[in-house]
Structures are given as C-alpha cells and as structure tokens.
PDB file of C-alpha atoms in Angstrom:
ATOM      1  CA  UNK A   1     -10.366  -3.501 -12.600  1.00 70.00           C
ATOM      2  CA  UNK A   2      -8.570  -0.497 -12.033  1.00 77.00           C
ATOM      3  CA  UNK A   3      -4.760  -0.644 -12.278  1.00 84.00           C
ATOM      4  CA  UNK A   4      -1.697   2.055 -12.082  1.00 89.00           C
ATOM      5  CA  UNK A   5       1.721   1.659 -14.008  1.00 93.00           C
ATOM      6  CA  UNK A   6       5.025   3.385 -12.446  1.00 95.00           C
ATOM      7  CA  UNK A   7       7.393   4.173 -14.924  1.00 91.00           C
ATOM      8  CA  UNK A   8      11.279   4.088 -13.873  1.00 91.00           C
ATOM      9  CA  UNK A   9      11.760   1.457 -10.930  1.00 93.00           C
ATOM     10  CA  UNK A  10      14.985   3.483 -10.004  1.00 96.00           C
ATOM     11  CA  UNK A  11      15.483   7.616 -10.394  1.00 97.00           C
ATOM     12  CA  UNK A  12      18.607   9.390  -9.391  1.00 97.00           C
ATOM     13  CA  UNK A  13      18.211  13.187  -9.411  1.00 97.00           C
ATOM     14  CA  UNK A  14      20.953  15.541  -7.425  1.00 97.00           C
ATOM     15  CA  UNK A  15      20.033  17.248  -4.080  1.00 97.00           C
ATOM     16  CA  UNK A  16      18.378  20.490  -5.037  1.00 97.00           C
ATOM     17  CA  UNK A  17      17.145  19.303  -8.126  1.00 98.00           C
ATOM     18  CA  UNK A  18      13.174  18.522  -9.870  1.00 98.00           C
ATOM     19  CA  UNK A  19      11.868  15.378  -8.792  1.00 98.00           C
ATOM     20  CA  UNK A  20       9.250  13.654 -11.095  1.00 98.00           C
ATOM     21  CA  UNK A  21       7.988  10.384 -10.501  1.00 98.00           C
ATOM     22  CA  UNK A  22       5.394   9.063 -13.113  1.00 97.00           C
ATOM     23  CA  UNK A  23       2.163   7.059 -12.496  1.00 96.00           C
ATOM     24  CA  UNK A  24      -0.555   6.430 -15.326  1.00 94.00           C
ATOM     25  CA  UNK A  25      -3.633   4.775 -14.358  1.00 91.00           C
ATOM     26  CA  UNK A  26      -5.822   2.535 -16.357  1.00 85.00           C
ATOM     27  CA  UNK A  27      -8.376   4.400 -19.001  1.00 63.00           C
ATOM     28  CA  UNK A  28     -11.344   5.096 -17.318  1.00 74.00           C
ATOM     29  CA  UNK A  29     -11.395   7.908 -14.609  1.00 69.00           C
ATOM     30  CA  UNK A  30     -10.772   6.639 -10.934  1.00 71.00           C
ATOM     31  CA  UNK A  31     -12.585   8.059  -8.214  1.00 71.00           C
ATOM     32  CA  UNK A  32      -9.484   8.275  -5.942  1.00 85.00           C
ATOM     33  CA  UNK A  33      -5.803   8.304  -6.546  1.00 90.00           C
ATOM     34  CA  UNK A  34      -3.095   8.437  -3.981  1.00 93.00           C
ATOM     35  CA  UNK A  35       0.662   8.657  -3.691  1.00 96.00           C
ATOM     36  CA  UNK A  36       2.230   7.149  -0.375  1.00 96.00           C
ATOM     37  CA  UNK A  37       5.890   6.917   0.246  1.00 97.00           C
ATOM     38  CA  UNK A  38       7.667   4.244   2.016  1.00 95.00           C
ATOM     39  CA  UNK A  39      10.974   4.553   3.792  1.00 93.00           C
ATOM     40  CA  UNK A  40      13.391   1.194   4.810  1.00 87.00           C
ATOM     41  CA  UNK A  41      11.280  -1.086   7.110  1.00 84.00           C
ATOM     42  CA  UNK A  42       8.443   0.992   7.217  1.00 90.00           C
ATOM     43  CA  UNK A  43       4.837   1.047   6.596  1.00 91.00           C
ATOM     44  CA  UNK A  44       3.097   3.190   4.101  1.00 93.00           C
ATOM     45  CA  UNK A  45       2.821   6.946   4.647  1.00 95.00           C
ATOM     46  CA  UNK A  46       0.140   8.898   2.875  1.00 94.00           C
ATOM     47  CA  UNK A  47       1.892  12.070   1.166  1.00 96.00           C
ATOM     48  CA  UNK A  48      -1.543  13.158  -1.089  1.00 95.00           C
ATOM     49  CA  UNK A  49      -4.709  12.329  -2.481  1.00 91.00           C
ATOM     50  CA  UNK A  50      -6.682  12.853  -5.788  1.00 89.00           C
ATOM     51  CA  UNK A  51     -10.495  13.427  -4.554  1.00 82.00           C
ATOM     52  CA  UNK A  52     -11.304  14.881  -8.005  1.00 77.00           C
ATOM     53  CA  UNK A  53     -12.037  18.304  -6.150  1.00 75.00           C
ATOM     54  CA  UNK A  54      -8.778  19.950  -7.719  1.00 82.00           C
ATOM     55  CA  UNK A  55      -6.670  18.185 -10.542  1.00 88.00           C
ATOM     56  CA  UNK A  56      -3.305  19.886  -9.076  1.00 93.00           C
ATOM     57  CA  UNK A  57      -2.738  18.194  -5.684  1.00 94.00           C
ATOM     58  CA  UNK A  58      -0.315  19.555  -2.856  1.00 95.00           C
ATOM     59  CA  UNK A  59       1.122  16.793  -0.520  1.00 94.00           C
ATOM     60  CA  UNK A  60       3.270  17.168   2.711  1.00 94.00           C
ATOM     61  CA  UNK A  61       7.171  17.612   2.490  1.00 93.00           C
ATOM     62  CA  UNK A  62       6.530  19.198  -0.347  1.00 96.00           C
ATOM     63  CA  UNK A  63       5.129  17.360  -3.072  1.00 97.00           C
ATOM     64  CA  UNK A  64       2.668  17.617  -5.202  1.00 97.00           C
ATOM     65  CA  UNK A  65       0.235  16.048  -8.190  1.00 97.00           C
ATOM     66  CA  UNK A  66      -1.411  16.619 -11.097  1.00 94.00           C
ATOM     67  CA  UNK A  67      -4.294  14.739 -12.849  1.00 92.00           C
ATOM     68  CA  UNK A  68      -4.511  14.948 -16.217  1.00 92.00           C
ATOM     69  CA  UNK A  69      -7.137  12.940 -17.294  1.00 88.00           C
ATOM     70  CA  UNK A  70      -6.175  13.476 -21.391  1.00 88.00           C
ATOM     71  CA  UNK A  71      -3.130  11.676 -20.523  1.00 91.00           C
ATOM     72  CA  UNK A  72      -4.585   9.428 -18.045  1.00 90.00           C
ATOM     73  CA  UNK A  73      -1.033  10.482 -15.270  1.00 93.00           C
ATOM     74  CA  UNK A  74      -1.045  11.552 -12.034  1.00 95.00           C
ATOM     75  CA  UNK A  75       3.110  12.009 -12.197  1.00 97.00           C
ATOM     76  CA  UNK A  76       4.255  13.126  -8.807  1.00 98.00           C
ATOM     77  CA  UNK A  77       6.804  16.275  -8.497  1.00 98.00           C
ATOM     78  CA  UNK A  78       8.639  18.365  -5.950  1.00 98.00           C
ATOM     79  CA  UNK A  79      10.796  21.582  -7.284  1.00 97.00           C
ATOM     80  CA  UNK A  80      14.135  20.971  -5.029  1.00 97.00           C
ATOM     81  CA  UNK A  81      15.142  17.276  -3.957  1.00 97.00           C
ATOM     82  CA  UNK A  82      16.193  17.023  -0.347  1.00 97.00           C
ATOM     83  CA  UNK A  83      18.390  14.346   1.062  1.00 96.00           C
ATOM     84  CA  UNK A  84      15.497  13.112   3.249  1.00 95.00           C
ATOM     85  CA  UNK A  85      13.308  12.367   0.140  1.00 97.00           C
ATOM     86  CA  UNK A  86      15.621   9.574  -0.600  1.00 97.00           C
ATOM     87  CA  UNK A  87      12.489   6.565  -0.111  1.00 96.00           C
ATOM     88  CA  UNK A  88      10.524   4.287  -2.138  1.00 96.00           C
ATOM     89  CA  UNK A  89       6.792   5.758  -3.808  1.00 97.00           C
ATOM     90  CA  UNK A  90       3.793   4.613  -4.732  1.00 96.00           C
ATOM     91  CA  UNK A  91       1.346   5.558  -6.834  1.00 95.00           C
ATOM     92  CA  UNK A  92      -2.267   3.333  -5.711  1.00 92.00           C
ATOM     93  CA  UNK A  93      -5.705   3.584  -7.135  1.00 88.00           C
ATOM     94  CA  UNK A  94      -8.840   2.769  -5.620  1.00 82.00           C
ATOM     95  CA  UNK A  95     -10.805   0.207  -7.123  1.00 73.00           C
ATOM     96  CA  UNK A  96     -15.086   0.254  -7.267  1.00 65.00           C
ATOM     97  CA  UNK A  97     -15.239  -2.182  -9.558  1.00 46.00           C
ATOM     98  CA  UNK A  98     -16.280  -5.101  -7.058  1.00 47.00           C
ATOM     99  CA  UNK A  99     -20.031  -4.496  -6.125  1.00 46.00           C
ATOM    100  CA  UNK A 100     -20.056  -3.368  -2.443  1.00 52.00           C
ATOM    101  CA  UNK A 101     -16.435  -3.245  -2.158  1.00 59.00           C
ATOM    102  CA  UNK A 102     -13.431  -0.864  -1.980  1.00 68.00           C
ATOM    103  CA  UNK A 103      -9.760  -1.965  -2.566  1.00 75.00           C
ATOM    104  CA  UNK A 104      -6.907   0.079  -2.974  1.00 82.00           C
ATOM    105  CA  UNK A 105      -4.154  -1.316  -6.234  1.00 85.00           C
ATOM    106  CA  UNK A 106      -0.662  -0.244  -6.250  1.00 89.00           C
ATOM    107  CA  UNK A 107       2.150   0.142  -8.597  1.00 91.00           C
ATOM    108  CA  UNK A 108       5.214  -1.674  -8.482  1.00 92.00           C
ATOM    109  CA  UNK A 109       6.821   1.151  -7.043  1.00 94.00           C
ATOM    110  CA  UNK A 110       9.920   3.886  -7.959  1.00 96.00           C
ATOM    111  CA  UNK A 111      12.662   4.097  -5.293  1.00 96.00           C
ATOM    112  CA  UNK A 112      14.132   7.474  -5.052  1.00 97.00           C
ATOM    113  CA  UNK A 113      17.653   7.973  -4.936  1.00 97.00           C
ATOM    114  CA  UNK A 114      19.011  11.680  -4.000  1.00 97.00           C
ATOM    115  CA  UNK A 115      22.463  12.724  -4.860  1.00 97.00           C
ATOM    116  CA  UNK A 116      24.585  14.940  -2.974  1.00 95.00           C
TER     117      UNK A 116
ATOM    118  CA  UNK B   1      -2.708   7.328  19.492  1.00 65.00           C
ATOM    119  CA  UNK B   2      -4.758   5.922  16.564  1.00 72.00           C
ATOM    120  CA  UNK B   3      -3.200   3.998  14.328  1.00 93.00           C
ATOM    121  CA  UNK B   4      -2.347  -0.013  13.197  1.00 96.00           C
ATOM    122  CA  UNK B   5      -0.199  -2.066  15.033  1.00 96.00           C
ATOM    123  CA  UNK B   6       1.501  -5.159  13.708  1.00 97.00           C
ATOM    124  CA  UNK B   7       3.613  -7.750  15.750  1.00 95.00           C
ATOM    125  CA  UNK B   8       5.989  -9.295  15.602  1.00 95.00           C
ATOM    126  CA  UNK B   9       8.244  -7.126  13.843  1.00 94.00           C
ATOM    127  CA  UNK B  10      10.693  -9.923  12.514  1.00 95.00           C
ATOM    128  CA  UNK B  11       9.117 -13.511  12.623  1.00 94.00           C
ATOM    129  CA  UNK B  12      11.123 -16.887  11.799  1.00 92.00           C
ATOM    130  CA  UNK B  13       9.666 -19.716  10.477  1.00 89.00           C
ATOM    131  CA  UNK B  14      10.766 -23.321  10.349  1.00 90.00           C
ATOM    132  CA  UNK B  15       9.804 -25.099   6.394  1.00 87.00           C
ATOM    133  CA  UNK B  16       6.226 -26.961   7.244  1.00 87.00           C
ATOM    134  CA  UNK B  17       5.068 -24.833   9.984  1.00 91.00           C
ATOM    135  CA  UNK B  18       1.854 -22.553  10.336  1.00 94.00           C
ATOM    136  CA  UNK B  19       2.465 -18.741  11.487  1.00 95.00           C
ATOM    137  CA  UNK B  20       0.267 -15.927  12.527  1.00 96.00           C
ATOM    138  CA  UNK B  21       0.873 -12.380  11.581  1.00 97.00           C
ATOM    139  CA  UNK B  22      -0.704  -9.973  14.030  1.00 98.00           C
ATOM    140  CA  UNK B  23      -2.943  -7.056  12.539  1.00 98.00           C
ATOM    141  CA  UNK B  24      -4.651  -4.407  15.457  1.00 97.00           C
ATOM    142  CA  UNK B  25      -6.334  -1.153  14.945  1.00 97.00           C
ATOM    143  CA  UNK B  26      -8.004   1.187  16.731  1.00 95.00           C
ATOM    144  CA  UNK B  27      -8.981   3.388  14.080  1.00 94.00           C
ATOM    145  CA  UNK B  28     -12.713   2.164  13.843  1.00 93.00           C
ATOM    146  CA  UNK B  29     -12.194   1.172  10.497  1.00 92.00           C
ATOM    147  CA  UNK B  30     -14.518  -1.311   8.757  1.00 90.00           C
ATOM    148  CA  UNK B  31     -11.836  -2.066   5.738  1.00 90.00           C
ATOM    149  CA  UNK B  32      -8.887  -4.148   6.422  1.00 93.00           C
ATOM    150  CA  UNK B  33      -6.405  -5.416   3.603  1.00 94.00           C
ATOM    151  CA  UNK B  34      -3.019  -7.640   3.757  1.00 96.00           C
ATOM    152  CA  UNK B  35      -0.409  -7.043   1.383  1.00 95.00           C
ATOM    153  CA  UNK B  36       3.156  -8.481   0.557  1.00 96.00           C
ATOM    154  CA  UNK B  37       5.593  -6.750  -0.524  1.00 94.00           C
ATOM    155  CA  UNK B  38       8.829  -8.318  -2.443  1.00 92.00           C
ATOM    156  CA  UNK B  39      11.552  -6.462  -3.443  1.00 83.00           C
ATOM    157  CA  UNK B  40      10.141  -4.864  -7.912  1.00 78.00           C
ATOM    158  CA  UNK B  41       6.795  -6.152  -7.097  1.00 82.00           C
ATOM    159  CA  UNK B  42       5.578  -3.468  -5.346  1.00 86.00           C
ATOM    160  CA  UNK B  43       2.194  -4.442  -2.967  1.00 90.00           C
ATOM    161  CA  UNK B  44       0.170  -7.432  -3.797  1.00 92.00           C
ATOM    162  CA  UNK B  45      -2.940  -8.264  -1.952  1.00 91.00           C
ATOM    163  CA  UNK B  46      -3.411 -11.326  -0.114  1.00 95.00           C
ATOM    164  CA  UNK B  47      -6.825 -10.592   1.574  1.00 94.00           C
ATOM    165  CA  UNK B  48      -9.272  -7.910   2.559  1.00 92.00           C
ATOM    166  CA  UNK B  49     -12.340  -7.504   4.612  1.00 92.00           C
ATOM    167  CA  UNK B  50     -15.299  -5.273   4.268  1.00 89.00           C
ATOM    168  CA  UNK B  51     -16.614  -5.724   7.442  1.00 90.00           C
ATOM    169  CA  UNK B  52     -16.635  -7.992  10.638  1.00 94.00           C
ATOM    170  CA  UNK B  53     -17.219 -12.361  10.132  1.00 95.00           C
ATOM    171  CA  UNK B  54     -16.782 -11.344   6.030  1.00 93.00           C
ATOM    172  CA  UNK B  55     -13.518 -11.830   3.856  1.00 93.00           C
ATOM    173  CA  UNK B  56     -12.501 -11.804   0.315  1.00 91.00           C
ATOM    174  CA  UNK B  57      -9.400 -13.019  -1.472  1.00 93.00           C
ATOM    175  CA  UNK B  58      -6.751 -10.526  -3.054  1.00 90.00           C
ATOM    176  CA  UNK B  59      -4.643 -11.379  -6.199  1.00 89.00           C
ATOM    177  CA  UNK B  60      -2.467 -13.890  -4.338  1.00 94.00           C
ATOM    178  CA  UNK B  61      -4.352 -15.885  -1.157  1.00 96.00           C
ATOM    179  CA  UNK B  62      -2.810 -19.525  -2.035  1.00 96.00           C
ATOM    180  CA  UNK B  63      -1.073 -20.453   1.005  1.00 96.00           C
ATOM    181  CA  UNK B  64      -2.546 -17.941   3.998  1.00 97.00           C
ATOM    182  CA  UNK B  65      -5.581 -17.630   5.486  1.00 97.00           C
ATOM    183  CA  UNK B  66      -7.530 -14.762   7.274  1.00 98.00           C
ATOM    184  CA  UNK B  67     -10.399 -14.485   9.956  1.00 97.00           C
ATOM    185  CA  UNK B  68     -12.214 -11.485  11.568  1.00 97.00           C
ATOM    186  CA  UNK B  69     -13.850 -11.959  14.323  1.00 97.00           C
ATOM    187  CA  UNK B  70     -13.853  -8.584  15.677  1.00 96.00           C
ATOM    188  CA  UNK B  71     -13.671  -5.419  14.013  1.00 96.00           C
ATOM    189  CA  UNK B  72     -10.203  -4.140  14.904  1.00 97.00           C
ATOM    190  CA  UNK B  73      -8.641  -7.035  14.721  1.00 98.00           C
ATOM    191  CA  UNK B  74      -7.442  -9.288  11.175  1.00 98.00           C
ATOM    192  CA  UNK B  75      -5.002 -11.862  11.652  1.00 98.00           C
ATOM    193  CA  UNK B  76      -3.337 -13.240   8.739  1.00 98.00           C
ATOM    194  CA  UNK B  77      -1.727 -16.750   9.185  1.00 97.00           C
ATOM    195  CA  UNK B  78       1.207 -18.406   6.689  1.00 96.00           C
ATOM    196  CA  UNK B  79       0.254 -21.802   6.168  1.00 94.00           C
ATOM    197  CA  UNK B  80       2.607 -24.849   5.089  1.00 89.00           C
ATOM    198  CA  UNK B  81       1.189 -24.548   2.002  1.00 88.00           C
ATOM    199  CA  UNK B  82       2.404 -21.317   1.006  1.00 89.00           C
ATOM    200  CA  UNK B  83       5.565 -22.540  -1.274  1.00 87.00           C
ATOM    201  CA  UNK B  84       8.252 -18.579  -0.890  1.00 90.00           C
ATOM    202  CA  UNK B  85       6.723 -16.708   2.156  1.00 93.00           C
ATOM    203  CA  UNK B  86       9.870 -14.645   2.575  1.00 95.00           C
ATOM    204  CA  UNK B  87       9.182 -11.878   2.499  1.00 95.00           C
ATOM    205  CA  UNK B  88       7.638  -8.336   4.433  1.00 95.00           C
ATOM    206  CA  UNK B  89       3.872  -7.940   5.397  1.00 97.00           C
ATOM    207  CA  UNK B  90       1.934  -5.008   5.070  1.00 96.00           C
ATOM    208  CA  UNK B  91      -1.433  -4.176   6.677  1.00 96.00           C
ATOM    209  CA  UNK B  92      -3.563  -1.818   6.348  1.00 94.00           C
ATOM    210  CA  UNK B  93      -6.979  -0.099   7.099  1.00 93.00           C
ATOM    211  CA  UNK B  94      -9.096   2.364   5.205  1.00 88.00           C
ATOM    212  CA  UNK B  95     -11.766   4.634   5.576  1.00 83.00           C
ATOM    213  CA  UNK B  96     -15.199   4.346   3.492  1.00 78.00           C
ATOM    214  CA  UNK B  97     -15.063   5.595  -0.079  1.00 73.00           C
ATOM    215  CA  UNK B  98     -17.129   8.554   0.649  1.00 74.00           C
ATOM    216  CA  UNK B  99     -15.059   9.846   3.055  1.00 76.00           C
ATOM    217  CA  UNK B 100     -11.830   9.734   0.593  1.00 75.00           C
ATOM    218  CA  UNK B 101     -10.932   5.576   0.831  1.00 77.00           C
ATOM    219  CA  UNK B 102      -7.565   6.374   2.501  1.00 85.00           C
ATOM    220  CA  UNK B 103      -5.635   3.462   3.455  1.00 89.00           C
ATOM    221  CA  UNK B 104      -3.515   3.552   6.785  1.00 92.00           C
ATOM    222  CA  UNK B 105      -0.485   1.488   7.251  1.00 95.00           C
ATOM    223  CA  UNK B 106       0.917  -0.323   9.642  1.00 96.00           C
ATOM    224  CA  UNK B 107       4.926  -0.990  10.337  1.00 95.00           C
ATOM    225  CA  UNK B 108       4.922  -4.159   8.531  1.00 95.00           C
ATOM    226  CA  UNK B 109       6.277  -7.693   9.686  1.00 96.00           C
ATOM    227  CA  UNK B 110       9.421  -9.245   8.217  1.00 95.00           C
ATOM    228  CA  UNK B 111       8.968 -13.355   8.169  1.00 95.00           C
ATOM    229  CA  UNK B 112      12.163 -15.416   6.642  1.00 94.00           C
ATOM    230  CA  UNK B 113      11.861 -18.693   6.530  1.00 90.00           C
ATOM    231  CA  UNK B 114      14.969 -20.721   7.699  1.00 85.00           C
TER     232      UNK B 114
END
C-alpha cells in the first residue's frame, strides 16, 4: 500500500519568507499525488496535483511542487509567506493497490505557522 | 453549487448512544470516503465506497458503520461500541482515477461526547 511521510509537524517561517513543507512517498512511483490545505474547522481544499504530466507542479495562492522521483519527495514550496498561508497541509497519495479500487492516504499533516 | 454537504456541524453525544453523521453530494461522484481527523494524526479512514449498495472498511471501522443506498448520499453512524469518538469528521468524494482521483471535501462535523 501506498503511504506518504510529512516531515516537521510544526514550521514557523517569517511573513515574506520561503516556505517548504516536505512530503516523501513510499518507493514505488504513485500515479497521483496531491497537496490540500486545511484551515481551522474546515474541510480539505485542493491546492495541486501530481498527474505525472509535469514533475514541477503550480498550485493556487501560490504554491507549488516538485516530484522527484530519485528522492521519492514531492516537498511543497511558495517563494514569499503571506499571513493568510498560516493553515494546516497535507500531502495524500492515491492508492491502486486494492483491485478495482481507488483510495486516497494522507500524511499526518504540517501546520503552518507565519510570523509577522 | 456542487459540492459535499455535511450536517450537523457540531453533534453531542451522550456515552452508550448511536449517532448519525450526515454525508450529501451532488457532485455525481461514484467514490465516497469517511475520515477522522485527531489532533498529530492527520486523516484516518473509517470507510469508503466504490459505488452504490457496496462498502469497504478503512484502517479504523471498529465502532461505526456505513450504508449507501443511493449514490449521493453515505451516512456514517457512531455506534456504542466505538470506545474515543471525539473527535472531527471528514467526508469526502472523488472523481475516477482516470480523470485525476481528486478528492472533494466537505466542512467536516465536530462530535464530543459528554
């Protein structure tokens, strides 16, 4: 079964600053990868999808991914933290493993914390 | 507006009783998946369905049960038996594989149990 593995449950960076949030999926190559982010008492929001059709990824607000299947990471960045980023992200895979079936796993999550 | 719509938002439960969670969607989707979400453990499934009258268990179905009936709908219920269900309720449905597998979410539902 697929699986993905968030490093850093917590990241501080200061408003205007690189934001990097890291996801490494299990060895063998996914078909889809996603990063949604989740603000307090929400639902999920989709911010972008691996499709395998381009290994760099651009997302909304913003963000954006890149696979890199040597390193098996699909680390999420955005060049200038804004106050509004402050949220919790997830890095999911999907999961083909189960014969006629689709299921998406998550991480455990990295909640973003932006300082001013 | 598409989309998924869970109610209640905030549900209370009383120690030995049964509650249903509320799942709707009018997205046409075949997939539908229940997930809880605790504070470090990120999303764990609880159930997900393929397809209408068919159901599998996720990673942690001990103590809630699922049915669906009809297509847009997927009611998830808390039994008795489920021992810490404190906590907030996530579901979700996706599109097919070959059209990307994107998962769409809806607002969630807090339950405490007092």
């Amino acid at each position: 079964a697929q699986s993905v593995t968030q490093l850093g449950s917590h990241v501080s960076v200061s408003e205007g600053a690189l934001v990097l949030l890291r996801c490494n999926y299990s060895s063998s190559v996914p078909p889809y990868l996603f990063w949604y982010v989740q603000y307090p008492n929400q639902g999920l929001q989709l911010l972008l999808k691996y499709t395998s059709a381009a290994t760099l990824v651009k997302g909304i607000n913003g963000f954006e991914a890149e696979f890199k299947k040597s390193e098996t990471s699909f680390h999420l960045t955005k060049p200038s933290a804004h106050m509004s980023d402050a949220a919790e992200y997830f890095c999911a895979v999907s999961d083909l493993t189960y014969f006629g079936n689709e299921k998406l796993t998550f991480g455990t999550g990295t909640r973003l914390t932006i300082i001013p | 507006d598409g989309g998924i719509t869970q109610s209640p938002k905030y549900l209370f439960r009383k120690e030995g009783q049964n509650v249903t969670l509320s799942c709707e969607q009018n997205l046409n989707h075949d997939a539908m998946y229940w997930y809880r979400q605790d504070p470090g453990q990120g999303l764990r499934l609880i159930y997900y369905s393929q397809i209408v009258n068919d159901f599998q268990k996720g990673d942690i179905a001990e103590g809630y049960s699922v049915s669906r009936e009809k297509k847009e709908s997927f009611p998830l219920t808390v039994t008795s038996a489920q021992k810490n269900p404190t906590a907030f309720y996530l579901c979700a449905s996706s599109i097919p594989p070959s059209e990307g597998a994107e998962a769409f979410f809806g607002q969630g539902t807090r339950l405490t149990v007092v």
